[in-house]
PDB file of C-alpha atoms in Angstrom:
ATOM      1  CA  UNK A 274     102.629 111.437 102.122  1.00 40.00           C
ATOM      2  CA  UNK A 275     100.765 113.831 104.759  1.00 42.00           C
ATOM      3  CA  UNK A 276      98.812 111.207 105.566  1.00 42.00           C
ATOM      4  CA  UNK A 277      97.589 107.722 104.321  1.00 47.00           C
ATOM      5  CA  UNK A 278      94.881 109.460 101.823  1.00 46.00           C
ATOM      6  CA  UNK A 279      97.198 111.538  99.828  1.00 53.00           C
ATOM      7  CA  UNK A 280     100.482 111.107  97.729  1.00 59.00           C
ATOM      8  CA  UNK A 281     103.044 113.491  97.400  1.00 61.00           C
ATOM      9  CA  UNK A 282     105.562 114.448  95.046  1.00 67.00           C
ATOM     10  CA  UNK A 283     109.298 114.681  96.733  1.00 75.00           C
ATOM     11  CA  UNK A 284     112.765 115.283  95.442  1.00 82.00           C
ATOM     12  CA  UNK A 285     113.591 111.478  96.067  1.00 80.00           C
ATOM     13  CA  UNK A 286     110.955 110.096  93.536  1.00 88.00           C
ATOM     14  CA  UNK A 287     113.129 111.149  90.654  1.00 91.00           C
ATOM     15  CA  UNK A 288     116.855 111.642  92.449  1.00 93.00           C
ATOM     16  CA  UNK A 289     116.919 107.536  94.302  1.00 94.00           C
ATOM     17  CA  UNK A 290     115.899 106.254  90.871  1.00 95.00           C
ATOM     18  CA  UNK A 291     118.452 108.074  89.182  1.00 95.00           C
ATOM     19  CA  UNK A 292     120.838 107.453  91.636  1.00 95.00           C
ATOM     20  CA  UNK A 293     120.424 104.007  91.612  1.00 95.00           C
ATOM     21  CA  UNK A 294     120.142 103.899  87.738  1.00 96.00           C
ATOM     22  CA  UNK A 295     123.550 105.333  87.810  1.00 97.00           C
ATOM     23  CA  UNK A 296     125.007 103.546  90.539  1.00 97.00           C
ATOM     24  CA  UNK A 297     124.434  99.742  88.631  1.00 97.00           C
ATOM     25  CA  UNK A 298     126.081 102.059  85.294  1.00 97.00           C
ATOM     26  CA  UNK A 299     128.985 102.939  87.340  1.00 97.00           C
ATOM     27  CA  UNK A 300     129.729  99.493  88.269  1.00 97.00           C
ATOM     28  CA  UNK A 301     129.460  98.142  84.629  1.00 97.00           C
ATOM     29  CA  UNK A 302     132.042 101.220  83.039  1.00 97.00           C
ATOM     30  CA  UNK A 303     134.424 100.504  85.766  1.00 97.00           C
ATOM     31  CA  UNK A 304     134.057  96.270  84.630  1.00 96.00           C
ATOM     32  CA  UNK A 305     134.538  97.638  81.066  1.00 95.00           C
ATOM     33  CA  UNK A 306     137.602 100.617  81.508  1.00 96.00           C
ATOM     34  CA  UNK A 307     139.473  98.281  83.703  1.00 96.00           C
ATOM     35  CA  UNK A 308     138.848  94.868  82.726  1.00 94.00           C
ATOM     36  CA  UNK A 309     137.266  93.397  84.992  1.00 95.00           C
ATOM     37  CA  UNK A 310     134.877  90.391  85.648  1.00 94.00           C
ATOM     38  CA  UNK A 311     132.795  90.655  88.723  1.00 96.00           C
ATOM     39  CA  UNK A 312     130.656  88.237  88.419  1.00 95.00           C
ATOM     40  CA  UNK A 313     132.540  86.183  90.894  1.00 94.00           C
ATOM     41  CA  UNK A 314     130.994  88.201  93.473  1.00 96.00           C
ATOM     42  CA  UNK A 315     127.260  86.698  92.297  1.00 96.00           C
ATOM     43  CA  UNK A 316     124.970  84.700  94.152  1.00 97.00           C
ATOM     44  CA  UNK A 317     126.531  80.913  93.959  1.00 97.00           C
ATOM     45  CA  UNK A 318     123.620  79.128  95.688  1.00 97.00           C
ATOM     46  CA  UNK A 319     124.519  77.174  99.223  1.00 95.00           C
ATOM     47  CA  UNK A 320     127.992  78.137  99.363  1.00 96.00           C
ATOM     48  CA  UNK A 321     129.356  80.218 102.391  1.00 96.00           C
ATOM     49  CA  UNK A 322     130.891  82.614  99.986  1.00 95.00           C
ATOM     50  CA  UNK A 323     128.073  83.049  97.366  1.00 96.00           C
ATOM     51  CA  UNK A 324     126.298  84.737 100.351  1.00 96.00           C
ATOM     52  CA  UNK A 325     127.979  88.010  99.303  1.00 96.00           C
ATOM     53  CA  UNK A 326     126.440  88.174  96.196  1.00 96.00           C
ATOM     54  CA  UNK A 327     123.118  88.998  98.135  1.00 97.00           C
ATOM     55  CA  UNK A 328     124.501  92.549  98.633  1.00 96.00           C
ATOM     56  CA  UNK A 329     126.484  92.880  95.147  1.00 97.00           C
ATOM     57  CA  UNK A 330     124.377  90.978  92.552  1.00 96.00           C
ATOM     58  CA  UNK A 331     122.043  93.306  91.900  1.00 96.00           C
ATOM     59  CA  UNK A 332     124.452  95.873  90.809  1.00 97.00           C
ATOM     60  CA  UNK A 333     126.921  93.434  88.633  1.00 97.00           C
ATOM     61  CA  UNK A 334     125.613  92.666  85.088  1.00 96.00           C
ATOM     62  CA  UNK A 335     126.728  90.137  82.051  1.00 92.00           C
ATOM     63  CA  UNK A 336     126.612  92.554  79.287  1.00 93.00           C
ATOM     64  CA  UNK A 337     125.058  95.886  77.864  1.00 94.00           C
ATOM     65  CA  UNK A 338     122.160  94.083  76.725  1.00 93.00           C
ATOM     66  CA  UNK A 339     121.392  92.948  80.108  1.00 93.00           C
ATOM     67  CA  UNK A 340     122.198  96.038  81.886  1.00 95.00           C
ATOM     68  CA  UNK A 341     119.572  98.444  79.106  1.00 94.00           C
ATOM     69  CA  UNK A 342     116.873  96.058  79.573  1.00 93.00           C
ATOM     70  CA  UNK A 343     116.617  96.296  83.446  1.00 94.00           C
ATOM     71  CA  UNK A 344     117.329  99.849  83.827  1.00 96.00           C
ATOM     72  CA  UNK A 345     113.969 101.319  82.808  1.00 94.00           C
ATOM     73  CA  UNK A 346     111.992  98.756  84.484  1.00 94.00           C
ATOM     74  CA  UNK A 347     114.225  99.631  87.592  1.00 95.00           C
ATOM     75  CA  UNK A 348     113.885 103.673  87.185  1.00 96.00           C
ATOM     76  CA  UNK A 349     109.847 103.434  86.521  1.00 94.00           C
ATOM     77  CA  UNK A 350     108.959 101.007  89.566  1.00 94.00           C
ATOM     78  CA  UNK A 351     111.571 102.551  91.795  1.00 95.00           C
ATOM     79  CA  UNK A 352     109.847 106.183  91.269  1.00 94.00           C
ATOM     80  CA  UNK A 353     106.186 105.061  91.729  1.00 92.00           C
ATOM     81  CA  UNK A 354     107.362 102.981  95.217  1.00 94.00           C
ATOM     82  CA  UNK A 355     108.437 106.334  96.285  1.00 93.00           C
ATOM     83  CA  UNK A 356     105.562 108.195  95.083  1.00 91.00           C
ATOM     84  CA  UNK A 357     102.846 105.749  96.299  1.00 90.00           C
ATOM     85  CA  UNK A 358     104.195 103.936  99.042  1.00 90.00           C
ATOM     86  CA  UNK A 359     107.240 106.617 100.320  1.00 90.00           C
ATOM     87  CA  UNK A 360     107.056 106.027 104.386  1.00 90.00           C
ATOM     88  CA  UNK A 361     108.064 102.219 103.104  1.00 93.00           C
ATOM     89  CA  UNK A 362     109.926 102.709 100.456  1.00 94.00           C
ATOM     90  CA  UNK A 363     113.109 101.813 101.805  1.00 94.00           C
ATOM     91  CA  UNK A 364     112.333  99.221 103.323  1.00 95.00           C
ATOM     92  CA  UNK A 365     111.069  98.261 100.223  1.00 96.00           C
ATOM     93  CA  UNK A 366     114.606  98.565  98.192  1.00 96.00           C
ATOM     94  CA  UNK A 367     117.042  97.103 101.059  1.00 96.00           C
ATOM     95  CA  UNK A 368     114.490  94.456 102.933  1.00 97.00           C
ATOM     96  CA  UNK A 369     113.558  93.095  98.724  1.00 97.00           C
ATOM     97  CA  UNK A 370     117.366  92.723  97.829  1.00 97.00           C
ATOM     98  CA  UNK A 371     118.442  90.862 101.017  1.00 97.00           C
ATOM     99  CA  UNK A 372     114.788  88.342 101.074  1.00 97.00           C
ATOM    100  CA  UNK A 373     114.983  87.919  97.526  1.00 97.00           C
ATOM    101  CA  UNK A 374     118.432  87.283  97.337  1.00 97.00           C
ATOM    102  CA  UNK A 375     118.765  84.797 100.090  1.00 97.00           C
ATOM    103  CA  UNK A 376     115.514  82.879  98.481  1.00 97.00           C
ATOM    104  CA  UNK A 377     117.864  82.540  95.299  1.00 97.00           C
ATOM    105  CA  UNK A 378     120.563  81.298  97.236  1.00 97.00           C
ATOM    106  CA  UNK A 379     118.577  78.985  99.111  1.00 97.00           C
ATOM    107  CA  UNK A 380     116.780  77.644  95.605  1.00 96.00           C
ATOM    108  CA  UNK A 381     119.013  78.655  92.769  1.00 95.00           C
ATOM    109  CA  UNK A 382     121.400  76.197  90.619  1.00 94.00           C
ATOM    110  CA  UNK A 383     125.019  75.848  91.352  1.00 94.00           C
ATOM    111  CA  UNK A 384     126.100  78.711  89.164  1.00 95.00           C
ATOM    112  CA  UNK A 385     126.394  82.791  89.619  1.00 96.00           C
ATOM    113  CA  UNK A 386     123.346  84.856  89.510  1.00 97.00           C
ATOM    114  CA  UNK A 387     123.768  88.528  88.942  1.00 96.00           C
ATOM    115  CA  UNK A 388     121.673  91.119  88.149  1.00 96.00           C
ATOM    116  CA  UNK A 389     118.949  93.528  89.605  1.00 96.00           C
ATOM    117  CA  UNK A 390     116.188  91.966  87.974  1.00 95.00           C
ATOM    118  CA  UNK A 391     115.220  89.827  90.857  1.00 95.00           C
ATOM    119  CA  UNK A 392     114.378  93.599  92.714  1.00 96.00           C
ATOM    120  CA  UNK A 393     111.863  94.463  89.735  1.00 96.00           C
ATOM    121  CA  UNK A 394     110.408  91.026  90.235  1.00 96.00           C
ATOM    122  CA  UNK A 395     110.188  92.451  93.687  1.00 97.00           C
ATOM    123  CA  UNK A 396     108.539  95.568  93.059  1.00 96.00           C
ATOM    124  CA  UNK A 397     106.048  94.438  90.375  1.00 95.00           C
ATOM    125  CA  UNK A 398     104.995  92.030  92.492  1.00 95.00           C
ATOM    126  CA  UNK A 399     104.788  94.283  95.651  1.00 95.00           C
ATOM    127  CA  UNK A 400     103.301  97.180  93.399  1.00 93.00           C
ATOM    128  CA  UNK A 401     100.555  94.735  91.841  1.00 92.00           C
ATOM    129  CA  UNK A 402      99.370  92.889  94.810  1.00 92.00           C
ATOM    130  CA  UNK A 403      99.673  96.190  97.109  1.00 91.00           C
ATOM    131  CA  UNK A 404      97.235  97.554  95.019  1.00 87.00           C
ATOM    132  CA  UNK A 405      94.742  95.064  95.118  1.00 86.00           C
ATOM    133  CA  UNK A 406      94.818  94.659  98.789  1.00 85.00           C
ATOM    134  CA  UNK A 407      94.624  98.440  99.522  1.00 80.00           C
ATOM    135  CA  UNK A 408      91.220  99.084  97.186  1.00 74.00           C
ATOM    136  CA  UNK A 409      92.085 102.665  96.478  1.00 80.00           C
ATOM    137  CA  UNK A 410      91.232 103.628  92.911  1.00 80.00           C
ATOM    138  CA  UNK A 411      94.669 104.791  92.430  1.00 83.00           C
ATOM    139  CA  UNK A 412      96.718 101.898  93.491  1.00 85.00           C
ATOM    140  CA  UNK A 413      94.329  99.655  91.526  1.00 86.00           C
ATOM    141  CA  UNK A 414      95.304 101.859  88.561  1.00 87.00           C
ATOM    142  CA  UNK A 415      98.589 101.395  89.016  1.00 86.00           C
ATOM    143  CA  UNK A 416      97.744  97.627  89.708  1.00 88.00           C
ATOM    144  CA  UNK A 417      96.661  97.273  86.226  1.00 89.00           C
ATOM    145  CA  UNK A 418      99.202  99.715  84.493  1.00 89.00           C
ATOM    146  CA  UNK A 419     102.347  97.007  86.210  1.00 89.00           C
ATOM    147  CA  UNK A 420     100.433  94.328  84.836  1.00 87.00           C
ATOM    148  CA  UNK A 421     100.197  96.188  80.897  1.00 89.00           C
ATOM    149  CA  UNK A 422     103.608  96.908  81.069  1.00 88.00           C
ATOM    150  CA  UNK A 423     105.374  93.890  82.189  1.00 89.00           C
ATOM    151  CA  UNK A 424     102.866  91.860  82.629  1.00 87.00           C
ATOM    152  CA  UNK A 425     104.952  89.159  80.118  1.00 88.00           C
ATOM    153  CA  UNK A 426     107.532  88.968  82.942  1.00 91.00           C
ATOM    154  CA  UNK A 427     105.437  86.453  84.559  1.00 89.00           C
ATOM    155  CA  UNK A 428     106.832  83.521  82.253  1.00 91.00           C
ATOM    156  CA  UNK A 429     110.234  84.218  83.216  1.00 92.00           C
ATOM    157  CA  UNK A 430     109.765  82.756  86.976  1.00 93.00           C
ATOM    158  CA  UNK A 431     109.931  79.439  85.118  1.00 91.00           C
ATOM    159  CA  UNK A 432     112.796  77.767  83.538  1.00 91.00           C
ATOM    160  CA  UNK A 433     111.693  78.618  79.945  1.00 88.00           C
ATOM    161  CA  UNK A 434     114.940  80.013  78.472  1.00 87.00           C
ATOM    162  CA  UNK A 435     118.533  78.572  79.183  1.00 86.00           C
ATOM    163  CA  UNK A 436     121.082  81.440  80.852  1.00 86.00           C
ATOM    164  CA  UNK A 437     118.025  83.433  82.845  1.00 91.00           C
ATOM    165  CA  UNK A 438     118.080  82.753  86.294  1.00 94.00           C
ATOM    166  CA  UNK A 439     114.223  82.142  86.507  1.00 95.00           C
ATOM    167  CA  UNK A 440     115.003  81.232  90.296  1.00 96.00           C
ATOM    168  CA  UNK A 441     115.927  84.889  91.134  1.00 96.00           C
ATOM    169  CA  UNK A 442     112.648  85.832  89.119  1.00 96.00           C
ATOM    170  CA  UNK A 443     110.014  83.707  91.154  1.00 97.00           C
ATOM    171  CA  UNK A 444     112.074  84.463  94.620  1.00 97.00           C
ATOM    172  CA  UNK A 445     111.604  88.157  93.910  1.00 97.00           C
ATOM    173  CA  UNK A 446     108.067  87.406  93.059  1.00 96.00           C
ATOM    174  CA  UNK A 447     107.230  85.549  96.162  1.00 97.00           C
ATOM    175  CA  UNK A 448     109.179  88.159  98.019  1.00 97.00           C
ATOM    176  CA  UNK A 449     106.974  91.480  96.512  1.00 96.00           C
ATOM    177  CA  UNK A 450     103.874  89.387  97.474  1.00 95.00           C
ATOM    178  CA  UNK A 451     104.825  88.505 101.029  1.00 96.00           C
ATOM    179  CA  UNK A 452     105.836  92.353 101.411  1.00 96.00           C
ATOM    180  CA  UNK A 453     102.133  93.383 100.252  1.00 93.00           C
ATOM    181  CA  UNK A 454     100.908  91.325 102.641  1.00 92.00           C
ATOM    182  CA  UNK A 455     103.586  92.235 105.723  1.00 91.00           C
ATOM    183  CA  UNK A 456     103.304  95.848 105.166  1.00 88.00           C
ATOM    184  CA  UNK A 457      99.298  95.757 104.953  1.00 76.00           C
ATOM    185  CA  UNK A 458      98.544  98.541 107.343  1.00 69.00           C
ATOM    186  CA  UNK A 459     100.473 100.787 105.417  1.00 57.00           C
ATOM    187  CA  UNK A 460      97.887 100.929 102.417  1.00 55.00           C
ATOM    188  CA  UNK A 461      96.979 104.614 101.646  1.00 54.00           C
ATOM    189  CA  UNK A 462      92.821 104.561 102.229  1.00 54.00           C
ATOM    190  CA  UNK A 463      90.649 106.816  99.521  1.00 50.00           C
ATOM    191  CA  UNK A 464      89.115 109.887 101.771  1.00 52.00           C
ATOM    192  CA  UNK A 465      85.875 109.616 103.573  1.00 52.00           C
ATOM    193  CA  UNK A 466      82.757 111.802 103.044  1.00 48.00           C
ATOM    194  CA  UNK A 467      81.140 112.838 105.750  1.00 48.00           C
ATOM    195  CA  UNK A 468      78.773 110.455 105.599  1.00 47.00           C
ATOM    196  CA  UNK A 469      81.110 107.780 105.613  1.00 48.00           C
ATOM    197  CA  UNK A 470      82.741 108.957 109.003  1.00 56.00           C
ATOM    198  CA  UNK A 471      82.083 106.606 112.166  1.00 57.00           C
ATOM    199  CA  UNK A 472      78.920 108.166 114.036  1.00 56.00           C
ATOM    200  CA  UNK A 473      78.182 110.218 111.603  1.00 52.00           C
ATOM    201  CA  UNK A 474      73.808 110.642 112.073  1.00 56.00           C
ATOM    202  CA  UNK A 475      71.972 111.582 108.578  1.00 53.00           C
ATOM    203  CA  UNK A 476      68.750 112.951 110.447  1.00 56.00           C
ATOM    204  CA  UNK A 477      70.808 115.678 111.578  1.00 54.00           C
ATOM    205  CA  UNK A 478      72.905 116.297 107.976  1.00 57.00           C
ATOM    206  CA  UNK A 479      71.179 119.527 106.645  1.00 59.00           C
ATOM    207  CA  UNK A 480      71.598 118.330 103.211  1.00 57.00           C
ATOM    208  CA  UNK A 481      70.755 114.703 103.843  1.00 58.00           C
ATOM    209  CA  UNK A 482      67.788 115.487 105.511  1.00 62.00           C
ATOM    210  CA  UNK A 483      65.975 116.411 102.483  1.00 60.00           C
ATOM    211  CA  UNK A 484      65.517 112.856 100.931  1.00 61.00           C
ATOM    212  CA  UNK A 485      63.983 109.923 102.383  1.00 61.00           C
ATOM    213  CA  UNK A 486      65.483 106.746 102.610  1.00 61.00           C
ATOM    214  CA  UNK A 487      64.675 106.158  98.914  1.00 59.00           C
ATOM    215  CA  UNK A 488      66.469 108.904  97.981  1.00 59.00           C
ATOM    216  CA  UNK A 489      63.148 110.813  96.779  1.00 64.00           C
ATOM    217  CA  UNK A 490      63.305 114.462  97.512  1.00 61.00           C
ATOM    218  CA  UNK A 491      61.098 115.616 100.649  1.00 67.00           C
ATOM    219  CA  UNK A 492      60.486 119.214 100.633  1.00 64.00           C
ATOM    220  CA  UNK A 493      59.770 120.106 104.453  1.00 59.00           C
ATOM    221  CA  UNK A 494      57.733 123.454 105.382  1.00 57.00           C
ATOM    222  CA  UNK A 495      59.436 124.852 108.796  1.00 56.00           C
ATOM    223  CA  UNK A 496      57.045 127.063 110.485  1.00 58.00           C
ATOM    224  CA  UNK A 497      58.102 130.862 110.377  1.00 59.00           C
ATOM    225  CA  UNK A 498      59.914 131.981 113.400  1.00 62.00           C
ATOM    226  CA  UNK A 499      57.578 134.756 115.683  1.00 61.00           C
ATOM    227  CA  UNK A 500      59.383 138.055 115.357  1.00 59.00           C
ATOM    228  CA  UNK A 501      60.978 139.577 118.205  1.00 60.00           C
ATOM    229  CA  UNK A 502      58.941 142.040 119.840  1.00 56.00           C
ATOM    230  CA  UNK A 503      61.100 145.047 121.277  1.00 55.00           C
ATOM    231  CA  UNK A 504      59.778 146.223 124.238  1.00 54.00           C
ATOM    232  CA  UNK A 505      60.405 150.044 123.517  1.00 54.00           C
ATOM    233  CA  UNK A 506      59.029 149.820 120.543  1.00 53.00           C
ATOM    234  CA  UNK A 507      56.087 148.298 122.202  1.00 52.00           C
ATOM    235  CA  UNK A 508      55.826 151.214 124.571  1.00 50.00           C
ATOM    236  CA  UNK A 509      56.366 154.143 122.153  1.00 54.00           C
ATOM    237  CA  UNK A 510      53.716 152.339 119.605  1.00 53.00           C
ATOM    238  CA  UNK A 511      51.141 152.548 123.105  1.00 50.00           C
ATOM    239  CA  UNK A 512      51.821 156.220 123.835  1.00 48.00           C
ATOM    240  CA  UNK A 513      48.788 158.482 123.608  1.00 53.00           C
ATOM    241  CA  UNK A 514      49.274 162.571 123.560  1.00 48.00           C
ATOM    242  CA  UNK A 515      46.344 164.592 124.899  1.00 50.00           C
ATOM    243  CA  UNK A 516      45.799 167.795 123.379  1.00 50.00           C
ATOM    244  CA  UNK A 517      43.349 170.656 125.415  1.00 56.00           C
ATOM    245  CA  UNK A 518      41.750 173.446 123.762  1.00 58.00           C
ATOM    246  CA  UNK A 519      43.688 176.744 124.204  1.00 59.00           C
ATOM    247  CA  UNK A 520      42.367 179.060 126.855  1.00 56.00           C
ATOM    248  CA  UNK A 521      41.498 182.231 124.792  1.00 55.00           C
ATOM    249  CA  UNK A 522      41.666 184.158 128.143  1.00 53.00           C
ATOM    250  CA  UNK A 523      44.871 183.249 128.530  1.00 49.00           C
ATOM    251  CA  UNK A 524      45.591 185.920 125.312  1.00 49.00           C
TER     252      UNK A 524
END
């Protein structure tokens, strides 16, 4: 962004998505070619090693299944930080994996968790409250298209369904709010008119100054300005010629 009223399209809206898209892709073909499990390297709550898994979870996966339904979720809400919110963006990404992880670790049940949906728990979360905080017409749009789209995701921070780790859901939730909140001067303002600007004075507005405070138009007569007078003129208009009979004896 040029500044904190405008958004701007950039190369790294589309190419960190897709690079990250393909980076958790990667890591699930090279599980599958060479037959390998890494799911050991998972959160495992309150153990000294499980700590690891706050760097590597988000990229490790338990199936295909898993893996399609977080990557569109992940490429839509990881475009739109960068669009929106791109001076913070990365912060974003690295500060949501490492709070939301640790939260999990801190919380979660003795088993692995793995995957990046605790991030998109972060970034709904950051993208919806952000928006309502900020009050710019935009961000509330957005606001409210996070909330049509996966909106449902909201029942998922509880333990509703056996195998989901609902505490990586609610930490990332907790974690997109705080963020909202932490990064508050960083909300993108809607432009000011002019006669929204700090000591801005409406009897001098040449526009404004045609409606009284009622807004009722006021059509004011301005007396005619006195024409210049041009002193040359002046003279040559006072000039008087003379004009003697001839003297016939002069012939």
């Amino acid at each position: 962004m040029k500044s904190k009223e405008e958004f701007q399209f950039s190369n790294s809206v589309v190419l960190v998505p897709i690079f990250f898209v393909l980076l958790i892709w990667l890591v699930f073909w090279i599980e599958i070619r060479f037959g390998l499990d890494f799911t050991k390297f998972g959160i495992y709550p309150q153990t000294l090693r499980g700590l690891r898994g706050v760097l590597f979870s988000p990229f490790i996966h338990s199936g295909i299944t898993h893996l399609y339904h977080n990557t569109i979720p992940l490429f839509v809400l990881t475009a739109a930080i960068f669009y929106f919110y791109k001076p913070i963006a990365w912060k974003i990404l690295f500060y949501g994996i490492l709070l939301s992880g640790f939260i999990t670790w801190s919380i979660g049940r003795p088993s692995y968790h793995i995957g990046v949906s605790g991030l998109i728990y972060v970034l709904v979360s950051f993208t919806f409250f952000k928006g309502i905080f900020a009050k710019h017409y935009r961000l509330i749009a957005l606001s409210l298209l996070v909330v049509f789209l996966y909106g449902s995701m909201i029942w998922y921070v509880l333990p509703i369904k056996e195998g989901v780790s609902w505490e990586g859901h609610t930490a990332g939730l907790v974690t997109g709010m705080l963020f909202a909140i932490i990064f508050k001067k960083e909300i993108a303002r809607p432009k000011k008119y002019v006669w929204e600007e700090e000591g801005f004075k409406e009897d001098e507005d040449p526009f404004l100054k045609h409606f009284d405070e009622n807004g009722n138009f006021v059509e004011h007569s301005e007396p005619e300005p006195e024409p210049e007078i041009d002193d040359e003129k002046e003279i040559r208009h006072t000039i008087r010629y003379t004009f003697k009979p001839r003297d016939k004896s002069l012939d």
